[in-house]
Structures are given as structure tokens and as C-alpha cells.
Short mmCIF file of C-alpha atoms and ligand atoms in Angstrom, two decimals:
data_model
loop_
_atom_site.label_atom_id
_atom_site.label_comp_id
_atom_site.label_asym_id
_atom_site.label_seq_id
_atom_site.Cartn_x
_atom_site.Cartn_y
_atom_site.Cartn_z
CA MET A 1 6.16 33.27 -3.85
CA LEU A 2 5.85 34.58 -6.96
CA LYS A 3 3.05 36.33 -8.87
CA LYS A 4 2.98 35.60 -12.58
CA THR A 5 0.69 36.31 -15.52
CA LEU A 6 0.54 33.34 -18.07
CA PHE A 7 -1.48 32.74 -21.15
CA ILE A 8 -2.43 29.25 -20.82
CA ASN A 9 -4.00 28.28 -24.19
CA GLY A 10 -4.90 31.73 -25.33
CA VAL A 11 -6.42 32.43 -21.71
CA GLU A 12 -4.86 35.06 -19.33
CA LYS A 13 -4.35 33.67 -15.86
CA ARG A 14 -2.81 35.21 -12.92
CA VAL A 15 -1.15 32.50 -10.50
CA VAL A 16 0.71 32.95 -7.29
CA VAL A 17 3.37 30.09 -7.32
CA ASP A 18 6.28 28.94 -5.56
CA PRO A 19 9.44 29.57 -7.51
CA GLU A 20 10.89 26.08 -6.95
CA THR A 21 7.64 24.31 -8.02
CA THR A 22 7.44 22.77 -11.46
CA LEU A 23 5.23 24.05 -14.21
CA ALA A 24 3.58 20.58 -14.32
CA SER A 25 2.61 20.95 -10.95
CA VAL A 26 1.06 24.33 -11.38
CA LEU A 27 -0.71 23.16 -14.50
CA ARG A 28 -2.25 19.98 -12.77
CA ASN A 29 -2.40 21.41 -8.99
CA GLN A 30 -3.58 24.83 -9.49
CA MET A 31 -4.99 25.08 -12.88
CA PHE A 32 -6.62 21.70 -12.85
CA LEU A 33 -5.20 21.06 -16.46
CA THR A 34 -4.79 17.39 -15.96
CA GLY A 35 -4.12 16.67 -19.25
CA THR A 36 -0.40 16.96 -18.63
CA LYS A 37 0.57 13.73 -17.27
CA VAL A 38 3.46 13.31 -14.81
CA GLY A 39 5.11 9.82 -15.68
CA CYS A 40 9.31 9.66 -14.69
CA GLY A 41 9.26 13.34 -13.20
CA LYS A 42 12.80 13.56 -14.47
CA GLY A 43 12.44 15.01 -18.07
CA GLU A 44 12.86 11.42 -19.67
CA CYS A 45 9.68 10.34 -20.81
CA GLY A 46 7.91 12.90 -22.46
CA ALA A 47 4.48 12.44 -20.78
CA CYS A 48 4.39 15.89 -19.29
CA THR A 49 5.19 17.86 -22.51
CA VAL A 50 3.84 21.32 -23.30
CA ILE A 51 4.57 24.24 -25.56
CA LEU A 52 6.30 26.94 -23.76
CA ASP A 53 6.52 30.14 -25.91
CA GLY A 54 6.86 27.95 -29.08
CA ASN A 55 9.28 25.45 -27.63
CA ILE A 56 8.80 22.06 -26.39
CA VAL A 57 9.30 21.44 -22.90
CA LYS A 58 9.22 18.65 -20.22
CA SER A 59 6.98 20.74 -17.79
CA CYS A 60 8.03 18.32 -14.92
CA ILE A 61 11.41 19.90 -14.79
CA VAL A 62 10.83 23.37 -15.93
CA LYS A 63 10.79 25.41 -12.58
CA MET A 64 8.37 28.38 -12.12
CA LYS A 65 11.23 30.63 -11.36
CA ASP A 66 12.31 30.09 -15.00
CA VAL A 67 9.09 30.75 -16.57
CA GLU A 68 8.77 34.19 -17.89
CA ASP A 69 5.95 36.80 -16.97
CA ASP A 70 3.33 36.73 -19.79
CA SER A 71 4.68 33.32 -21.38
CA GLN A 72 2.28 31.66 -23.66
CA ILE A 73 1.82 27.91 -22.80
CA ILE A 74 -0.11 25.38 -24.81
CA THR A 75 -1.52 22.10 -23.32
CA ILE A 76 -3.34 19.22 -24.80
CA GLU A 77 -6.52 20.95 -23.69
CA GLY A 78 -5.48 23.93 -25.88
CA ILE A 79 -5.06 21.76 -28.83
CA GLY A 80 -8.60 20.42 -29.50
CA THR A 81 -11.75 19.35 -27.72
CA SER A 82 -14.34 16.65 -27.82
CA LYS A 83 -16.36 18.70 -30.11
CA LYS A 84 -13.79 19.72 -32.23
CA LEU A 85 -10.95 17.33 -32.45
CA HIS A 86 -7.60 18.66 -34.03
CA PRO A 87 -6.58 16.33 -36.92
CA LEU A 88 -3.89 14.96 -34.82
CA GLN A 89 -6.37 13.97 -32.32
CA LEU A 90 -8.61 12.45 -34.95
CA SER A 91 -5.89 10.53 -36.56
CA TRP A 92 -4.62 9.18 -33.27
CA ILE A 93 -8.05 7.77 -32.71
CA ILE A 94 -8.31 6.28 -36.08
CA ASN A 95 -5.19 4.80 -36.35
CA GLU A 96 -5.66 3.42 -32.82
CA THR A 97 -2.46 4.77 -31.37
CA ALA A 98 -3.86 5.39 -27.64
CA GLN A 99 -3.74 2.25 -26.00
CA CYS A 100 -3.49 2.94 -22.27
CA GLY A 101 -3.24 6.68 -23.15
CA PHE A 102 -0.66 7.81 -20.66
CA CYS A 103 1.80 9.01 -23.07
CA THR A 104 -0.91 10.46 -25.79
CA SER A 105 -1.04 13.90 -24.59
CA GLY A 106 2.68 14.57 -24.41
CA PHE A 107 3.03 12.87 -28.16
CA ILE A 108 0.13 14.88 -29.39
CA VAL A 109 1.50 18.19 -27.99
CA SER A 110 4.99 17.23 -29.17
CA ALA A 111 3.54 16.30 -32.70
CA LYS A 112 1.64 19.58 -32.99
CA ALA A 113 4.87 21.56 -32.32
CA LEU A 114 6.40 19.48 -35.31
CA LEU A 115 3.63 20.30 -37.90
CA ASP A 116 3.64 23.71 -36.86
CA GLN A 117 7.08 24.10 -38.16
CA ASN A 118 6.89 21.37 -41.03
CA ILE A 119 3.72 20.48 -42.29
CA ASN A 120 5.17 17.90 -44.73
CA PRO A 121 7.61 15.71 -42.60
CA THR A 122 8.81 12.40 -43.98
CA ARG A 123 8.52 9.23 -41.50
CA ASP A 124 11.93 9.52 -40.38
CA GLU A 125 11.89 13.21 -39.62
CA VAL A 126 8.67 12.23 -37.35
CA ARG A 127 10.50 9.30 -35.58
CA ASP A 128 13.45 11.51 -35.07
CA TRP A 129 11.47 14.31 -33.46
CA PHE A 130 9.86 11.90 -31.16
CA LYS A 131 13.30 10.43 -30.14
CA GLU A 132 14.86 13.92 -30.02
CA ASN A 133 12.32 15.15 -27.77
CA ASN A 134 12.17 11.91 -25.63
CA ASN A 135 8.42 11.23 -26.41
CA VAL A 136 8.38 7.37 -25.27
CA CYS A 137 5.29 5.14 -25.48
CA ARG A 138 5.59 1.76 -23.42
CA CYS A 139 2.45 0.32 -25.14
CA THR A 140 3.06 0.56 -28.71
CA GLY A 141 6.41 1.98 -29.59
CA TYR A 142 6.76 4.72 -32.47
CA GLU A 143 5.19 2.86 -35.21
CA PRO A 144 1.51 3.78 -34.72
CA ALA A 145 2.38 7.47 -33.67
CA VAL A 146 4.29 7.95 -37.03
CA ASN A 147 1.23 6.65 -38.61
CA ALA A 148 -1.05 9.10 -37.01
CA VAL A 149 1.05 12.01 -37.46
CA MET A 150 1.56 11.35 -41.25
CA ASP A 151 -2.18 11.06 -41.78
CA ALA A 152 -2.81 13.99 -39.60
CA ALA A 153 -0.40 16.05 -41.85
CA LYS A 154 -2.30 14.83 -44.81
CA LEU A 155 -5.53 15.78 -43.39
CA ILE A 156 -4.15 19.32 -42.57
CA ARG A 157 -2.75 19.66 -46.11
CA GLY A 158 -6.13 19.00 -47.50
CA GLU A 159 -4.94 15.92 -49.38
CA VAL A 160 -7.31 13.61 -47.90
CA SER A 161 -10.74 14.22 -46.12
CA LYS A 162 -11.44 13.00 -42.53
CA GLU A 163 -14.25 10.65 -44.19
CA GLU A 164 -11.66 9.23 -46.50
CA LEU A 165 -9.25 8.58 -44.01
CA TRP A 166 -11.76 6.90 -41.89
CA LEU A 167 -12.84 4.73 -44.37
CA LYS A 168 -9.54 3.60 -45.55
CA LEU A 169 -8.63 2.70 -41.94
CA LYS A 170 -11.73 1.18 -40.72
CA GLU A 171 -12.46 -1.71 -42.95
CA GLY A 172 -16.25 -2.61 -43.31
CA THR A 173 -17.41 0.72 -42.03
CA SER A 174 -19.56 2.72 -44.41
CA ILE A 175 -20.23 6.15 -42.45
CA PHE A 176 -18.23 8.66 -40.72
CA ASP A 177 -19.73 9.98 -37.62
CA LEU A 178 -17.95 11.66 -34.72
CA SER A 179 -20.58 10.35 -32.45
CA LEU A 180 -19.56 6.80 -33.27
CA LEU A 181 -16.03 7.44 -31.74
CA ASP A 182 -15.37 5.67 -28.43
CA SER A 183 -15.78 8.27 -25.72
CA ALA A 184 -12.62 6.74 -23.79
CA ASP A 185 -10.58 7.24 -26.92
CA ILE A 186 -11.79 10.78 -27.23
CA ALA A 187 -10.96 11.45 -23.44
CA LYS A 188 -7.56 10.02 -24.02
CA VAL A 189 -6.68 12.34 -27.06
CA THR A 190 -7.95 15.47 -25.56
CA GLY A 191 -6.41 14.82 -22.23
CA THR A 192 -9.75 14.41 -20.19
CA TYR A 193 -9.16 10.64 -19.29
CA LYS A 194 -9.10 10.36 -15.53
CA TYR A 195 -6.02 8.33 -14.46
CA ASP A 196 -5.55 7.65 -10.80
CA ALA A 197 -3.44 10.60 -9.90
CA ASP A 198 -5.85 12.77 -11.55
CA LEU A 199 -8.89 11.22 -9.35
CA GLY A 200 -6.68 11.81 -6.25
CA LEU A 201 -6.99 15.90 -7.07
CA ASN A 202 -10.53 15.42 -6.11
CA LEU A 203 -9.66 14.79 -2.71
CA PRO A 204 -10.52 17.69 -0.16
CA GLN A 205 -8.16 20.10 1.38
CA GLY A 206 -6.57 18.45 4.63
CA THR A 207 -5.82 15.18 2.79
CA LEU A 208 -2.68 13.79 4.22
CA HIS A 209 0.13 12.84 1.84
CA ILE A 210 2.10 9.35 2.75
CA LYS A 211 5.42 8.82 2.40
CA LEU A 212 6.70 5.25 3.24
CA VAL A 213 10.16 4.68 5.13
CA GLN A 214 11.40 1.65 3.44
CA ALA A 215 13.94 -1.09 4.38
CA GLN A 216 17.17 -0.54 2.40
CA VAL A 217 18.55 -3.90 2.91
CA PRO A 218 17.30 -7.60 1.62
CA LYS A 219 17.06 -9.00 4.89
CA GLY A 220 17.56 -8.11 8.78
CA ASN A 221 16.09 -7.83 12.15
CA ILE A 222 14.44 -4.43 13.15
CA VAL A 223 16.43 -3.10 16.30
CA SER A 224 14.70 -0.03 16.82
CA ILE A 225 12.72 2.89 14.89
CA ASP A 226 13.12 6.33 16.20
CA THR A 227 10.18 8.72 15.07
CA SER A 228 10.68 11.66 17.37
CA GLU A 229 12.46 13.91 15.00
CA ALA A 230 10.10 13.48 12.22
CA GLU A 231 7.10 13.85 14.65
CA LYS A 232 8.37 17.32 15.67
CA MET A 233 8.64 18.89 11.93
CA PRO A 234 6.10 21.50 11.37
CA GLY A 235 3.31 20.28 9.01
CA VAL A 236 3.83 16.45 9.82
CA TYR A 237 0.41 15.09 11.05
CA LYS A 238 1.50 11.67 12.35
CA VAL A 239 4.27 9.15 11.87
CA ILE A 240 2.55 5.47 12.04
CA THR A 241 4.59 2.07 12.86
CA TYR A 242 3.30 -1.37 13.60
CA LYS A 243 2.61 -0.10 17.18
CA ASP A 244 -0.30 1.99 16.01
CA ILE A 245 -2.13 -0.53 14.01
CA PRO A 246 -5.39 -1.36 15.58
CA GLY A 247 -5.56 -4.65 13.75
CA THR A 248 -3.38 -7.82 13.41
CA ASN A 249 -0.86 -6.19 10.90
CA ARG A 250 -0.95 -9.40 8.93
CA ILE A 251 -2.24 -10.05 5.58
CA ILE A 252 -2.73 -12.87 3.04
CA LEU A 253 -1.41 -11.43 -0.11
CA LYS A 254 -3.65 -13.42 -2.63
CA LYS A 255 -6.82 -15.34 -2.37
CA GLY A 256 -6.11 -19.05 -2.07
CA GLU A 257 -2.76 -18.16 -0.91
CA GLU A 258 -2.17 -18.95 2.99
CA LYS A 259 1.08 -17.14 3.46
CA GLU A 260 0.58 -14.20 5.90
CA VAL A 261 2.95 -11.11 5.67
CA PRO A 262 3.21 -8.01 7.98
CA ILE A 263 1.54 -4.88 6.53
CA ILE A 264 4.13 -2.68 8.33
CA ASN A 265 7.31 -4.83 9.20
CA ASP A 266 7.50 -5.07 12.83
CA LYS A 267 10.48 -7.43 13.49
CA LYS A 268 12.11 -8.66 10.43
CA ILE A 269 13.04 -7.32 6.72
CA PHE A 270 12.04 -9.68 4.15
CA LYS A 271 12.85 -7.85 1.44
CA GLU A 272 14.34 -4.36 0.27
CA GLY A 273 11.53 -1.79 -0.08
CA ASP A 274 9.56 -3.34 2.93
CA PRO A 275 7.46 -0.45 5.04
CA ILE A 276 8.64 0.16 8.31
CA ALA A 277 6.93 3.48 8.87
CA MET A 278 4.55 5.85 7.28
CA VAL A 279 5.01 9.58 7.56
CA LEU A 280 1.90 11.58 7.14
CA ALA A 281 1.96 15.36 6.22
CA PHE A 282 -0.12 17.90 4.59
CA LYS A 283 2.24 18.40 1.58
CA PRO A 284 3.85 15.67 0.01
CA LYS A 285 7.56 17.27 -0.01
CA LEU A 286 7.07 17.65 3.87
CA ALA A 287 6.12 14.00 4.16
CA GLU A 288 9.23 13.21 2.11
CA GLU A 289 11.55 15.28 4.06
CA ALA A 290 10.29 14.02 7.34
CA ALA A 291 10.54 10.41 6.21
CA LYS A 292 14.47 11.01 5.94
CA CYS A 293 14.56 11.80 9.67
CA VAL A 294 12.92 8.58 10.75
CA LYS A 295 15.84 6.60 12.46
CA VAL A 296 15.74 2.90 11.88
CA LYS A 297 18.64 0.83 13.23
CA ILE A 298 18.57 -2.67 11.35
CA GLU A 299 20.73 -5.75 12.02
CA GLU A 300 21.50 -6.78 8.70
CA LEU A 301 21.48 -10.42 7.81
CA SER A 302 23.61 -11.36 4.78
CA GLU A 303 21.98 -13.22 1.94
CA TYR A 304 22.93 -13.24 -1.58
CA SER A 305 20.64 -10.84 -3.77
CA GLU A 306 20.67 -10.12 -7.46
CA PRO A 307 22.37 -6.81 -8.21
CA LYS A 308 19.42 -4.54 -9.10
CA ALA A 309 18.77 -4.25 -12.62
CA LYS A 310 19.72 -0.85 -14.45
CA ASP A 311 16.53 1.07 -15.86
CA GLU A 312 17.19 0.50 -19.42
CA GLU A 313 14.91 3.36 -20.49
CA LEU A 314 12.56 5.46 -18.50
CA LEU A 315 9.17 4.78 -19.74
CA PRO A 316 6.11 6.81 -19.05
CA PHE A 317 4.71 4.51 -16.35
CA GLU A 318 1.66 5.75 -14.66
CA PRO A 319 2.25 6.50 -11.00
CA ASN A 320 0.90 3.87 -8.55
CA VAL A 321 -1.77 5.77 -6.77
CA GLY A 322 -4.36 4.94 -4.06
CA PHE A 323 -6.36 6.72 -1.45
CA ALA A 324 -8.64 6.20 1.37
CA TYR A 325 -11.21 7.71 3.64
CA LEU A 326 -13.95 7.32 6.30
CA ASN A 327 -17.30 7.95 4.66
CA GLU A 328 -20.34 9.75 6.47
CA ARG A 329 -21.24 6.49 8.15
CA GLY A 330 -17.91 5.86 9.59
CA LYS A 331 -17.08 2.99 6.63
CA LEU A 332 -13.54 2.91 5.52
CA ILE A 333 -13.31 3.31 1.71
CA ILE A 334 -10.04 2.21 0.16
CA GLN A 335 -10.09 3.37 -3.61
CA THR A 336 -7.49 1.58 -5.82
CA ARG A 337 -7.12 -0.50 -9.08
CA ASN A 338 -6.22 -3.57 -7.53
CA LYS A 339 -8.73 -6.34 -8.52
CA ASP A 340 -7.36 -9.28 -6.49
CA LEU A 341 -7.75 -8.28 -2.73
CA HIS A 342 -8.52 -10.84 0.03
CA LEU A 343 -11.10 -8.59 1.96
CA SER A 344 -11.37 -10.53 5.02
CA SER A 345 -7.78 -10.96 5.51
CA LEU A 346 -7.36 -6.87 4.75
CA ALA A 347 -10.06 -6.02 7.31
CA GLU A 348 -8.49 -8.35 10.17
CA GLY A 349 -4.95 -6.94 9.36
CA ILE A 350 -6.15 -3.26 9.44
CA GLY A 351 -8.53 -3.68 12.33
CA VAL A 352 -11.81 -2.88 10.90
CA PRO A 353 -14.97 -4.92 10.72
CA LEU A 354 -15.64 -6.45 7.32
CA GLU A 355 -18.77 -4.57 6.95
CA LYS A 356 -17.11 -1.34 7.78
CA LEU A 357 -14.72 -1.71 4.80
CA ALA A 358 -15.29 -0.89 1.26
CA ILE A 359 -12.91 -1.13 -1.81
CA VAL A 360 -13.85 1.09 -4.64
CA GLN A 361 -12.06 0.19 -7.89
CA ASN A 362 -10.94 3.08 -9.79
CA ASN A 363 -13.02 2.78 -13.27
CA ARG A 364 -10.22 1.73 -15.63
CA GLU A 365 -10.13 -0.43 -18.53
CA SER A 366 -6.58 -1.33 -18.08
CA SER A 367 -4.13 -2.05 -15.43
CA ILE A 368 -1.15 -2.17 -17.28
CA GLY A 369 1.65 -1.50 -15.20
CA TYR A 370 -0.12 -1.49 -11.86
CA GLU A 371 2.01 -2.76 -9.25
CA PHE A 372 0.00 -1.83 -6.14
CA SER A 373 0.24 -4.99 -3.70
CA PRO A 374 -2.45 -5.66 -1.23
CA ILE A 375 0.06 -4.46 1.39
CA LYS A 376 -0.44 -0.90 0.00
CA GLU A 377 -3.99 -1.02 0.25
CA GLY A 378 -3.51 -2.17 4.04
CA LEU A 379 -1.14 0.78 4.70
CA LEU A 380 -3.93 3.39 3.01
CA GLY A 381 -6.47 1.58 5.44
CA ILE A 382 -4.29 2.22 8.33
CA ALA A 383 -3.30 5.56 7.80
CA ALA A 384 -6.89 6.48 7.15
CA LEU A 385 -8.29 4.67 10.14
CA VAL A 386 -5.59 5.83 12.75
CA THR A 387 -5.87 9.59 11.39
CA LYS A 388 -9.47 9.71 10.55
CA LYS A 389 -8.42 11.86 7.67
CA PRO A 390 -8.41 11.32 3.92
CA VAL A 391 -4.91 9.77 3.03
CA TYR A 392 -3.39 9.48 -0.66
CA LEU A 393 -0.35 7.37 -1.64
CA GLU A 394 1.80 7.70 -4.65
CA LEU A 395 4.39 5.38 -5.45
S1 FES B 401 9.32 13.71 -18.87
FE1 FES B 401 8.15 14.74 -17.55
S2 FES B 401 7.01 13.10 -16.71
FE2 FES B 401 8.48 12.20 -17.65
S1 FES B 402 -0.36 4.15 -25.05
FE1 FES B 402 1.53 5.16 -24.92
S2 FES B 402 2.06 4.46 -22.71
FE2 FES B 402 0.32 3.37 -23.18
#
């Protein structure tokens, strides 16, 4: 472990960190500065951009062993607040640049670094800056972000007032009042909007992280599953296969559709990625390591399968996240963003009476990019029911 002194948004913080952990993880998990988002986790989408000693960095790929003692770090939370928006944040709202808002923190931090060194950039310079620094927006592309930066620069140079900017862009309005701004927009530009992975940080200590063991072939018969090595690993709480499921292990994917599929594949593999086992551990890394030790023998059946499309571009997709727990009355709560669940089929598949199951939908206005299928809710339910602990799954 390393002991470091960091100045985060001007405040001195003493932290003890794992040298191999990332700056993004320390900011989010240890400092609870969840305005810094993690999308790709590979340095390619810009969602996690922060300013480290005056330079833009992708905090998801900066290891703590490479962060100097006494470093100055600026995150979105250090740029402005809901009561005192930075011109960039105000301009982002007025220009309607934040749609889902997942990329917004990274863009605004990046734009702040640009305006700190060039208060009068051209549109091309702004666009090039975002391209060079890998800030990517899947919802709007660059145009609205460039508009927002150009207007913010005018505000900072004093060429236009907030009121003039507001009236210019909001046709039909005659007053400018900060209290009229949409609270979700304010939360998105200040980094306080809660995405699913942020809500997951509210789970208590002792929450189990799930890593799936998934089929690597498109079609086949499962011959054997050996979980013994993974189960012996320290910190692994349990490895769950179809044998542990109290219910029927079958689920109807959509209301109105009668086709049943397994929650955890027991005999056959129908497509690549089908879940074969769940490893539950107190640390996500450990669950990941242990999942590699589960030995699965599959008799592969030949089938033509489309070659996998190569990712053209890594967009800042919000991770798909769900969690589950038993509440104080023993009711199974599955928290998700899925709006289309066949509840009675889910209850039967998991093995819980319908009245003992509740789905809590994360309070979100948008489900853009959300790909959790009912199978994942089934996996969460089974994991919480079998272990009697809160469980968290991120894909
Ligand atoms: S660049 Fe860090 S999350 Fe994508
Ligand atoms: S607003 Fe940029 S990714 Fe959605």
C-alpha cells in the first residue's frame, strides 16, 4: 500500500492506496467523487478525464503508483457547483449539450483545460482538442459540445452576459433565472447525476461482486463444470452453477413471448456469452481471477456464426449494472433499469414466491445503451437468494 497526500479540487487529502489501483477508482470508490465516470476503462472514451498537475489524463488508466505525492487533481466537482455554475456548465445546459450526460463530466473537464490555456479558440481548435484528447459522445457527436465551448469562452471573455446567452438560445423566454434550470441538467453538468454504477456504491460493506463464467463457443453441450479450484481461492464466497438454483432455472424473456430459456445454462450452450457459472467474491478483481479458474468442458457443435464485428470506436457507454439484496422482511429486491420484466416467470425461475420479489427501477429518464436482459436480473436474484448477501453485477 502507498500513503499519498493529494490536493483534490484544492482540498488536502491523505489516502492509503493500492499502487496498482487506478486514479479513477480512488476518486470514485475512496473519495466518493462519482462525477468522474468510467465507461470504456481503456483510455479511449474520455468519460473519466481529470486534470492532474495541469495536464489532462484519463484517470481510468493512471495507476496510483504513477501519481506523485502532493499532486493537484481537478475533477468535475472542482469546476463549479449547482449554486455557482462555471460558464462551461451553464453553456452546456443552455446549448442542450448533455443528453444522457455520461460523457459530460469528461468533456467539461477537458474543455476547462483548453480554455485555461486558450481563452479564444476557433471552432476547429475546440474540435481538434476533443479529438486529440479522446473525448467522445455517443449521443450528439461534437457539434453541440463545440457550440457550448464557444459560448462559454465568450462568457468568460465578457463579450456576452448569461442573460444574453440565455435569451439568444431559448426563444420565447424573457427571463433568466438559475432556479428555472432543469435539476437533472444541473446534476449532469456538475457530476452529481447518479448513474447505475454510482448507485451501486451505496451498497454496504460485504457486498459480493459477481463475475460470470460465460460460454466461449456459439453452440455446444456442457460436458462438465469444475468449480473446485475457484472455490478454494481466499476471498471467494461462493461459485454458483445451475445445481444451486432453488427455482426452475427457466425464464420467459419477454411478456407475450412463450419461449423459455435457462437463467444459468445447464445442458446446452445456445450462444456465445451464455452464463455457465457465477463467481461471487468480496472484491471484483478476485471474482475475475477466480472465474478464470472455473473449468468448463464443452462439446462444441458446429454452426455457422457471423464473424464478430470489430468495435469501430469505443464510445462512453455507461456500464450495465444491477444489484440485489434481501430486505429486512426477507423480500428479494432486484434493482435494475429494465422496464420489461415478466415477473411471475422471473420468480419461478429464481425460486422465490411472487409476493417475496420486488423490482426497483433505477430512477432514470433514459435507458440508452442499456442491454441488461431479464437473464441478468435472474442471475442477480439467484445470487442474493443463495448467499443471503447484497450482490452487484457490472457488465
Ligand atoms: S477513457 Fe477512461 S473510461 Fe473511457
Ligand atoms: S451525452 Fe454524451 S454520451 Fe450521452
